């Protein structure tokens, strides 16, 4: 009899029925006349039970020779687990082997070092924790799209090849564009600043590139950034929308990814307790507090990564650090009205990871912006189009960007952002 092909995650809807699942052998255990096959199909895993007296010798032998990661089509009847709630099993009645793996699968149950796992990232992705991270990543992307759509933002796709440095020239990847230099984008922000005059509030989402030679647990050389930009918006409103966005991402993941967070052994209390309003603190007050805590920090500098994380750990929820020294921030940021040495900006820090969002009000005056471009030793010509935006209907505007991998890392509780992107690009690695 032909059975209906199902996704394993839907097994609960087929109790008592004959079904077929298609996937890979994830694990195998034998106990006398029973072989337990753990089958994975991308949507979930299910335990298949091959009971020799019921299935006969031929099928039992087929189950016996199955090796890790062999691809199979398995049919049988779905039963509820006799003891566990919300767990279902497959009483196997047929196995079709699509490919029998003959090599030893490189990733075993024993502990492997990070470099070995990264060398085998194409296979490591199949393991349950790595799958869970990718599923949460997908949810976060959906949550972001849902949020912006509900808030009336339009998605704008910014280019990847650009003539300008958005975030300074020290970490640009330069390429030869038909004999002229071009750069891989560091952020779509400048293009969103052009788009607000067309569609109003907007956002982008795409890969960005930083040739940073930093080897920390929160830096990648290629990562996914979402930038948002809003006309007639000051820095205060900018922070409020970031607060709403982060809360709605966390709410979405808690609703849709309980299982994955369990697999990741994430202590979810911090996520359930996420409360508005987040803390807000000026950079100069943060430095004062950091010094009191014995952390190293300077009034005229950015924070070091580890001190920033330690500091973020001293709060019970995320904190916006506002008004950084302008000289450590990008050229496009508006200066604070009460202190021209400070930028009207804020980074959002979370416990365990530090900065996950960065944003600012943008300089909207043509002459001042031109002066800043020169002060930062940036070539004016490639910025002429950007300067035009201050000539034709300039308005106060603000925006922010989030690093997707940092958000995923914080929500999943991973120790390094490299696990949050399918194929990480870091200082010493551009493969697989
Ligand atoms: O603070 P950043 O550099 O801000 C911008 O690029 C602005 N143009 C964004 C905007 O205002 N539209 O980067 C934004 C976020 C950071 O808060 C951080 O989460 C992430 O991008 N990020 C990185 N993530 C991984 N690896 C790196 N090397 C990162 N650099 C920044």
PDB file of C-alpha atoms in Angstrom, residues 124-368:
ATOM      1  CA  UNK A 124      28.483  20.291  10.649  1.00  0.00           C
ATOM      2  CA  UNK A 125      25.399  22.270   9.541  1.00  0.00           C
ATOM      3  CA  UNK A 126      23.413  19.008   9.768  1.00  0.00           C
ATOM      4  CA  UNK A 127      23.881  18.634  13.529  1.00  0.00           C
ATOM      5  CA  UNK A 128      20.923  19.442  15.751  1.00  0.00           C
ATOM      6  CA  UNK A 129      22.326  22.569  17.419  1.00  0.00           C
ATOM      7  CA  UNK A 130      23.542  24.015  14.136  1.00  0.00           C
ATOM      8  CA  UNK A 131      20.181  23.318  12.539  1.00  0.00           C
ATOM      9  CA  UNK A 132      18.408  24.956  15.496  1.00  0.00           C
ATOM     10  CA  UNK A 133      20.526  28.120  15.095  1.00  0.00           C
ATOM     11  CA  UNK A 134      19.661  28.362  11.395  1.00  0.00           C
ATOM     12  CA  UNK A 135      15.968  27.871  12.122  1.00  0.00           C
ATOM     13  CA  UNK A 136      16.066  30.676  14.723  1.00  0.00           C
ATOM     14  CA  UNK A 137      17.985  32.858  12.247  1.00  0.00           C
ATOM     15  CA  UNK A 138      15.200  32.302   9.722  1.00  0.00           C
ATOM     16  CA  UNK A 139      12.601  33.286  12.356  1.00  0.00           C
ATOM     17  CA  UNK A 140      14.486  36.464  13.204  1.00  0.00           C
ATOM     18  CA  UNK A 141      14.548  37.457   9.534  1.00  0.00           C
ATOM     19  CA  UNK A 142      10.798  36.840   9.310  1.00  0.00           C
ATOM     20  CA  UNK A 143      10.183  38.809  12.506  1.00  0.00           C
ATOM     21  CA  UNK A 144      12.131  41.751  11.088  1.00  0.00           C
ATOM     22  CA  UNK A 145      10.160  41.724   7.828  1.00  0.00           C
ATOM     23  CA  UNK A 146       6.847  41.422   9.706  1.00  0.00           C
ATOM     24  CA  UNK A 147       7.762  44.291  12.019  1.00  0.00           C
ATOM     25  CA  UNK A 148       8.728  46.705   9.263  1.00  0.00           C
ATOM     26  CA  UNK A 149       5.753  45.833   7.109  1.00  0.00           C
ATOM     27  CA  UNK A 150       3.401  46.441  10.044  1.00  0.00           C
ATOM     28  CA  UNK A 151       5.142  49.772  10.762  1.00  0.00           C
ATOM     29  CA  UNK A 152       4.704  50.939   7.153  1.00  0.00           C
ATOM     30  CA  UNK A 153       8.355  50.697   6.027  1.00  0.00           C
ATOM     31  CA  UNK A 154       9.261  49.835   2.420  1.00  0.00           C
ATOM     32  CA  UNK A 155      12.134  47.463   1.682  1.00  0.00           C
ATOM     33  CA  UNK A 156      14.823  48.947  -0.527  1.00  0.00           C
ATOM     34  CA  UNK A 157      17.629  46.829  -1.932  1.00  0.00           C
ATOM     35  CA  UNK A 158      20.940  48.665  -1.606  1.00  0.00           C
ATOM     36  CA  UNK A 159      23.824  47.829  -3.967  1.00  0.00           C
ATOM     37  CA  UNK A 160      26.710  45.582  -2.947  1.00  0.00           C
ATOM     38  CA  UNK A 161      29.296  47.218  -5.221  1.00  0.00           C
ATOM     39  CA  UNK A 162      29.774  50.840  -4.206  1.00  0.00           C
ATOM     40  CA  UNK A 163      32.031  53.811  -4.947  1.00  0.00           C
ATOM     41  CA  UNK A 164      31.942  55.076  -1.323  1.00  0.00           C
ATOM     42  CA  UNK A 165      33.153  54.113   2.125  1.00  0.00           C
ATOM     43  CA  UNK A 166      30.158  54.293   4.463  1.00  0.00           C
ATOM     44  CA  UNK A 167      31.949  53.345   7.675  1.00  0.00           C
ATOM     45  CA  UNK A 168      35.503  54.603   7.112  1.00  0.00           C
ATOM     46  CA  UNK A 169      38.245  53.541   4.767  1.00  0.00           C
ATOM     47  CA  UNK A 170      40.321  51.298   7.037  1.00  0.00           C
ATOM     48  CA  UNK A 171      38.309  48.123   6.523  1.00  0.00           C
ATOM     49  CA  UNK A 172      37.194  48.292   2.897  1.00  0.00           C
ATOM     50  CA  UNK A 173      37.384  45.350   0.524  1.00  0.00           C
ATOM     51  CA  UNK A 174      38.495  46.902  -2.745  1.00  0.00           C
ATOM     52  CA  UNK A 175      37.811  45.295  -6.107  1.00  0.00           C
ATOM     53  CA  UNK A 176      38.788  46.158  -9.644  1.00  0.00           C
ATOM     54  CA  UNK A 177      35.628  47.369 -11.393  1.00  0.00           C
ATOM     55  CA  UNK A 178      36.609  47.428 -15.070  1.00  0.00           C
ATOM     56  CA  UNK A 179      39.825  49.280 -14.336  1.00  0.00           C
ATOM     57  CA  UNK A 180      38.431  51.515 -11.586  1.00  0.00           C
ATOM     58  CA  UNK A 181      38.333  50.851  -7.849  1.00  0.00           C
ATOM     59  CA  UNK A 182      35.011  49.871  -6.264  1.00  0.00           C
ATOM     60  CA  UNK A 183      34.262  48.552  -2.797  1.00  0.00           C
ATOM     61  CA  UNK A 184      32.125  45.819  -1.317  1.00  0.00           C
ATOM     62  CA  UNK A 185      29.471  47.595   0.716  1.00  0.00           C
ATOM     63  CA  UNK A 186      29.926  48.098   4.462  1.00  0.00           C
ATOM     64  CA  UNK A 187      26.281  49.126   4.964  1.00  0.00           C
ATOM     65  CA  UNK A 188      23.363  50.155   2.737  1.00  0.00           C
ATOM     66  CA  UNK A 189      22.687  53.219   4.880  1.00  0.00           C
ATOM     67  CA  UNK A 190      23.719  55.949   2.442  1.00  0.00           C
ATOM     68  CA  UNK A 191      21.402  54.482  -0.206  1.00  0.00           C
ATOM     69  CA  UNK A 192      18.501  54.324   2.248  1.00  0.00           C
ATOM     70  CA  UNK A 193      19.107  58.006   2.958  1.00  0.00           C
ATOM     71  CA  UNK A 194      18.418  58.610  -0.747  1.00  0.00           C
ATOM     72  CA  UNK A 195      15.353  56.335  -0.731  1.00  0.00           C
ATOM     73  CA  UNK A 196      13.525  58.092   2.151  1.00  0.00           C
ATOM     74  CA  UNK A 197      12.799  60.951  -0.278  1.00  0.00           C
ATOM     75  CA  UNK A 198      11.015  58.457  -2.512  1.00  0.00           C
ATOM     76  CA  UNK A 199       9.271  55.937  -0.247  1.00  0.00           C
ATOM     77  CA  UNK A 200       9.559  57.454   3.238  1.00  0.00           C
ATOM     78  CA  UNK A 201      10.483  55.030   6.035  1.00  0.00           C
ATOM     79  CA  UNK A 202      12.530  52.191   4.588  1.00  0.00           C
ATOM     80  CA  UNK A 203      14.904  49.358   5.379  1.00  0.00           C
ATOM     81  CA  UNK A 204      17.321  47.038   3.637  1.00  0.00           C
ATOM     82  CA  UNK A 205      18.714  43.619   4.334  1.00  0.00           C
ATOM     83  CA  UNK A 206      21.769  42.110   2.760  1.00  0.00           C
ATOM     84  CA  UNK A 207      25.342  40.945   3.061  1.00  0.00           C
ATOM     85  CA  UNK A 208      27.936  43.548   4.034  1.00  0.00           C
ATOM     86  CA  UNK A 209      31.689  43.289   4.155  1.00  0.00           C
ATOM     87  CA  UNK A 210      34.352  44.550   6.537  1.00  0.00           C
ATOM     88  CA  UNK A 211      38.038  43.852   5.990  1.00  0.00           C
ATOM     89  CA  UNK A 212      38.568  44.109   9.758  1.00  0.00           C
ATOM     90  CA  UNK A 213      41.553  42.202  10.987  1.00  0.00           C
ATOM     91  CA  UNK A 214      39.816  41.592  14.322  1.00  0.00           C
ATOM     92  CA  UNK A 215      39.681  38.113  15.699  1.00  0.00           C
ATOM     93  CA  UNK A 216      36.984  38.429  18.331  1.00  0.00           C
ATOM     94  CA  UNK A 217      33.995  36.234  19.016  1.00  0.00           C
ATOM     95  CA  UNK A 218      31.634  38.863  17.579  1.00  0.00           C
ATOM     96  CA  UNK A 219      33.380  39.892  14.339  1.00  0.00           C
ATOM     97  CA  UNK A 220      32.867  38.482  10.869  1.00  0.00           C
ATOM     98  CA  UNK A 221      34.285  39.798   7.602  1.00  0.00           C
ATOM     99  CA  UNK A 222      31.043  39.089   5.774  1.00  0.00           C
ATOM    100  CA  UNK A 223      27.798  39.466   7.690  1.00  0.00           C
ATOM    101  CA  UNK A 224      24.154  40.327   7.118  1.00  0.00           C
ATOM    102  CA  UNK A 225      22.984  43.766   8.051  1.00  0.00           C
ATOM    103  CA  UNK A 226      19.583  45.306   8.242  1.00  0.00           C
ATOM    104  CA  UNK A 227      19.619  49.104   8.034  1.00  0.00           C
ATOM    105  CA  UNK A 228      16.540  51.265   8.606  1.00  0.00           C
ATOM    106  CA  UNK A 229      16.109  54.967   7.830  1.00  0.00           C
ATOM    107  CA  UNK A 230      13.326  57.390   8.727  1.00  0.00           C
ATOM    108  CA  UNK A 231      12.642  60.972   7.542  1.00  0.00           C
ATOM    109  CA  UNK A 232      11.451  63.562  10.077  1.00  0.00           C
ATOM    110  CA  UNK A 233      12.909  61.440  12.825  1.00  0.00           C
ATOM    111  CA  UNK A 234      15.280  62.420  15.629  1.00  0.00           C
ATOM    112  CA  UNK A 235      17.588  60.183  17.643  1.00  0.00           C
ATOM    113  CA  UNK A 236      15.026  59.753  20.441  1.00  0.00           C
ATOM    114  CA  UNK A 237      12.410  58.378  18.028  1.00  0.00           C
ATOM    115  CA  UNK A 238      15.146  56.288  16.411  1.00  0.00           C
ATOM    116  CA  UNK A 239      15.897  54.573  19.735  1.00  0.00           C
ATOM    117  CA  UNK A 240      12.211  53.941  20.445  1.00  0.00           C
ATOM    118  CA  UNK A 241      11.756  52.072  17.183  1.00  0.00           C
ATOM    119  CA  UNK A 242      14.855  49.946  17.845  1.00  0.00           C
ATOM    120  CA  UNK A 243      13.412  49.037  21.230  1.00  0.00           C
ATOM    121  CA  UNK A 244      10.118  47.996  19.633  1.00  0.00           C
ATOM    122  CA  UNK A 245      11.932  45.995  16.947  1.00  0.00           C
ATOM    123  CA  UNK A 246      14.091  44.018  19.380  1.00  0.00           C
ATOM    124  CA  UNK A 247      11.105  43.240  21.621  1.00  0.00           C
ATOM    125  CA  UNK A 248       9.081  42.050  18.671  1.00  0.00           C
ATOM    126  CA  UNK A 249      11.928  39.827  17.382  1.00  0.00           C
ATOM    127  CA  UNK A 250      12.266  38.203  20.814  1.00  0.00           C
ATOM    128  CA  UNK A 251       8.496  37.738  21.123  1.00  0.00           C
ATOM    129  CA  UNK A 252       8.387  36.046  17.704  1.00  0.00           C
ATOM    130  CA  UNK A 253      11.213  33.638  18.531  1.00  0.00           C
ATOM    131  CA  UNK A 254       9.764  32.751  21.938  1.00  0.00           C
ATOM    132  CA  UNK A 255       6.449  31.978  20.243  1.00  0.00           C
ATOM    133  CA  UNK A 256       7.817  29.981  17.301  1.00  0.00           C
ATOM    134  CA  UNK A 257      11.096  28.432  18.417  1.00  0.00           C
ATOM    135  CA  UNK A 258      10.645  26.913  21.883  1.00  0.00           C
ATOM    136  CA  UNK A 259      12.020  23.589  20.639  1.00  0.00           C
ATOM    137  CA  UNK A 260      15.119  25.115  19.065  1.00  0.00           C
ATOM    138  CA  UNK A 261      15.883  27.198  22.181  1.00  0.00           C
ATOM    139  CA  UNK A 262      15.581  24.004  24.228  1.00  0.00           C
ATOM    140  CA  UNK A 263      18.010  22.168  21.906  1.00  0.00           C
ATOM    141  CA  UNK A 264      20.389  25.119  22.280  1.00  0.00           C
ATOM    142  CA  UNK A 265      19.984  24.959  26.073  1.00  0.00           C
ATOM    143  CA  UNK A 266      19.345  28.698  26.080  1.00  0.00           C
ATOM    144  CA  UNK A 267      18.283  30.024  29.480  1.00  0.00           C
ATOM    145  CA  UNK A 268      15.212  31.887  28.235  1.00  0.00           C
ATOM    146  CA  UNK A 269      14.475  33.849  31.448  1.00  0.00           C
ATOM    147  CA  UNK A 270      16.419  36.825  30.071  1.00  0.00           C
ATOM    148  CA  UNK A 271      14.324  36.746  26.885  1.00  0.00           C
ATOM    149  CA  UNK A 272      10.989  36.368  28.687  1.00  0.00           C
ATOM    150  CA  UNK A 273      11.959  39.211  31.037  1.00  0.00           C
ATOM    151  CA  UNK A 274      12.877  41.607  28.236  1.00  0.00           C
ATOM    152  CA  UNK A 275      11.128  44.841  29.211  1.00  0.00           C
ATOM    153  CA  UNK A 276      10.668  48.284  27.774  1.00  0.00           C
ATOM    154  CA  UNK A 277      12.017  50.827  28.386  1.00  0.00           C
ATOM    155  CA  UNK A 278      15.622  49.758  27.851  1.00  0.00           C
ATOM    156  CA  UNK A 279      18.208  51.669  29.852  1.00  0.00           C
ATOM    157  CA  UNK A 280      19.706  54.822  28.338  1.00  0.00           C
ATOM    158  CA  UNK A 281      23.036  56.277  29.372  1.00  0.00           C
ATOM    159  CA  UNK A 282      25.355  58.915  27.917  1.00  0.00           C
ATOM    160  CA  UNK A 283      28.790  57.685  26.866  1.00  0.00           C
ATOM    161  CA  UNK A 284      30.482  59.939  29.448  1.00  0.00           C
ATOM    162  CA  UNK A 285      28.344  58.501  32.273  1.00  0.00           C
ATOM    163  CA  UNK A 286      29.006  55.001  31.008  1.00  0.00           C
ATOM    164  CA  UNK A 287      32.778  55.631  31.135  1.00  0.00           C
ATOM    165  CA  UNK A 288      32.417  56.911  34.705  1.00  0.00           C
ATOM    166  CA  UNK A 289      30.467  53.820  35.720  1.00  0.00           C
ATOM    167  CA  UNK A 290      32.910  51.518  33.916  1.00  0.00           C
ATOM    168  CA  UNK A 291      35.824  53.045  35.798  1.00  0.00           C
ATOM    169  CA  UNK A 292      33.919  52.490  39.063  1.00  0.00           C
ATOM    170  CA  UNK A 293      33.461  48.856  38.041  1.00  0.00           C
ATOM    171  CA  UNK A 294      37.217  48.583  37.432  1.00  0.00           C
ATOM    172  CA  UNK A 295      36.820  48.301  33.664  1.00  0.00           C
ATOM    173  CA  UNK A 296      39.147  50.169  31.348  1.00  0.00           C
ATOM    174  CA  UNK A 297      37.431  52.953  29.394  1.00  0.00           C
ATOM    175  CA  UNK A 298      38.345  56.429  28.136  1.00  0.00           C
ATOM    176  CA  UNK A 299      36.165  59.537  27.822  1.00  0.00           C
ATOM    177  CA  UNK A 300      37.471  60.264  24.329  1.00  0.00           C
ATOM    178  CA  UNK A 301      37.454  56.765  22.882  1.00  0.00           C
ATOM    179  CA  UNK A 302      35.232  53.859  21.866  1.00  0.00           C
ATOM    180  CA  UNK A 303      34.950  50.907  24.238  1.00  0.00           C
ATOM    181  CA  UNK A 304      37.140  47.844  23.961  1.00  0.00           C
ATOM    182  CA  UNK A 305      35.120  44.722  23.107  1.00  0.00           C
ATOM    183  CA  UNK A 306      35.630  42.841  26.369  1.00  0.00           C
ATOM    184  CA  UNK A 307      35.068  45.889  28.627  1.00  0.00           C
ATOM    185  CA  UNK A 308      31.900  46.675  26.662  1.00  0.00           C
ATOM    186  CA  UNK A 309      30.569  43.138  27.207  1.00  0.00           C
ATOM    187  CA  UNK A 310      31.437  43.216  30.930  1.00  0.00           C
ATOM    188  CA  UNK A 311      29.676  46.549  31.220  1.00  0.00           C
ATOM    189  CA  UNK A 312      26.589  45.291  29.364  1.00  0.00           C
ATOM    190  CA  UNK A 313      26.500  42.363  31.808  1.00  0.00           C
ATOM    191  CA  UNK A 314      25.963  44.805  34.679  1.00  0.00           C
ATOM    192  CA  UNK A 315      22.465  45.665  33.358  1.00  0.00           C
ATOM    193  CA  UNK A 316      19.296  43.595  33.691  1.00  0.00           C
ATOM    194  CA  UNK A 317      18.223  44.451  30.125  1.00  0.00           C
ATOM    195  CA  UNK A 318      19.605  46.110  26.982  1.00  0.00           C
ATOM    196  CA  UNK A 319      21.117  49.576  27.292  1.00  0.00           C
ATOM    197  CA  UNK A 320      21.524  52.384  24.749  1.00  0.00           C
ATOM    198  CA  UNK A 321      24.856  54.172  25.114  1.00  0.00           C
ATOM    199  CA  UNK A 322      24.294  57.640  23.677  1.00  0.00           C
ATOM    200  CA  UNK A 323      26.472  60.484  22.439  1.00  0.00           C
ATOM    201  CA  UNK A 324      29.849  58.860  21.764  1.00  0.00           C
ATOM    202  CA  UNK A 325      32.841  61.089  21.067  1.00  0.00           C
ATOM    203  CA  UNK A 326      32.276  62.238  17.462  1.00  0.00           C
ATOM    204  CA  UNK A 327      35.878  61.499  16.503  1.00  0.00           C
ATOM    205  CA  UNK A 328      35.399  57.727  16.927  1.00  0.00           C
ATOM    206  CA  UNK A 329      32.192  57.661  14.893  1.00  0.00           C
ATOM    207  CA  UNK A 330      31.327  57.945  11.201  1.00  0.00           C
ATOM    208  CA  UNK A 331      31.400  61.231   9.233  1.00  0.00           C
ATOM    209  CA  UNK A 332      27.633  61.329   8.567  1.00  0.00           C
ATOM    210  CA  UNK A 333      26.492  61.609  12.191  1.00  0.00           C
ATOM    211  CA  UNK A 334      24.912  64.839  13.399  1.00  0.00           C
ATOM    212  CA  UNK A 335      26.608  66.434  16.405  1.00  0.00           C
ATOM    213  CA  UNK A 336      24.829  66.778  19.747  1.00  0.00           C
ATOM    214  CA  UNK A 337      23.256  70.252  20.212  1.00  0.00           C
ATOM    215  CA  UNK A 338      24.728  70.631  23.697  1.00  0.00           C
ATOM    216  CA  UNK A 339      28.230  69.339  22.910  1.00  0.00           C
ATOM    217  CA  UNK A 340      29.771  69.622  19.452  1.00  0.00           C
ATOM    218  CA  UNK A 341      32.399  66.970  20.299  1.00  0.00           C
ATOM    219  CA  UNK A 342      29.702  64.342  20.693  1.00  0.00           C
ATOM    220  CA  UNK A 343      27.741  62.539  17.979  1.00  0.00           C
ATOM    221  CA  UNK A 344      23.931  62.251  18.193  1.00  0.00           C
ATOM    222  CA  UNK A 345      24.112  58.498  18.148  1.00  0.00           C
ATOM    223  CA  UNK A 346      23.592  55.388  20.225  1.00  0.00           C
ATOM    224  CA  UNK A 347      24.797  51.817  20.270  1.00  0.00           C
ATOM    225  CA  UNK A 348      22.476  49.245  21.777  1.00  0.00           C
ATOM    226  CA  UNK A 349      24.307  46.800  24.046  1.00  0.00           C
ATOM    227  CA  UNK A 350      22.963  43.506  25.360  1.00  0.00           C
ATOM    228  CA  UNK A 351      24.328  41.322  28.167  1.00  0.00           C
ATOM    229  CA  UNK A 352      26.764  38.656  27.023  1.00  0.00           C
ATOM    230  CA  UNK A 353      27.562  40.248  23.674  1.00  0.00           C
ATOM    231  CA  UNK A 354      27.702  44.055  23.812  1.00  0.00           C
ATOM    232  CA  UNK A 355      26.715  46.045  20.721  1.00  0.00           C
ATOM    233  CA  UNK A 356      24.028  44.555  18.498  1.00  0.00           C
ATOM    234  CA  UNK A 357      22.497  47.740  16.981  1.00  0.00           C
ATOM    235  CA  UNK A 358      24.164  51.021  16.022  1.00  0.00           C
ATOM    236  CA  UNK A 359      22.376  54.158  14.877  1.00  0.00           C
ATOM    237  CA  UNK A 360      22.392  57.941  14.721  1.00  0.00           C
ATOM    238  CA  UNK A 361      20.715  61.094  13.557  1.00  0.00           C
ATOM    239  CA  UNK A 362      22.325  62.116  10.255  1.00  0.00           C
ATOM    240  CA  UNK A 363      23.908  65.450   9.439  1.00  0.00           C
ATOM    241  CA  UNK A 364      21.353  67.151   7.162  1.00  0.00           C
ATOM    242  CA  UNK A 365      23.176  70.422   6.391  1.00  0.00           C
ATOM    243  CA  UNK A 366      25.075  70.516   3.081  1.00  0.00           C
ATOM    244  CA  UNK A 367      28.007  72.679   4.189  1.00  0.00           C
ATOM    245  CA  UNK A 368      28.546  70.902   7.498  1.00  0.00           C
TER     246      UNK A 368
END
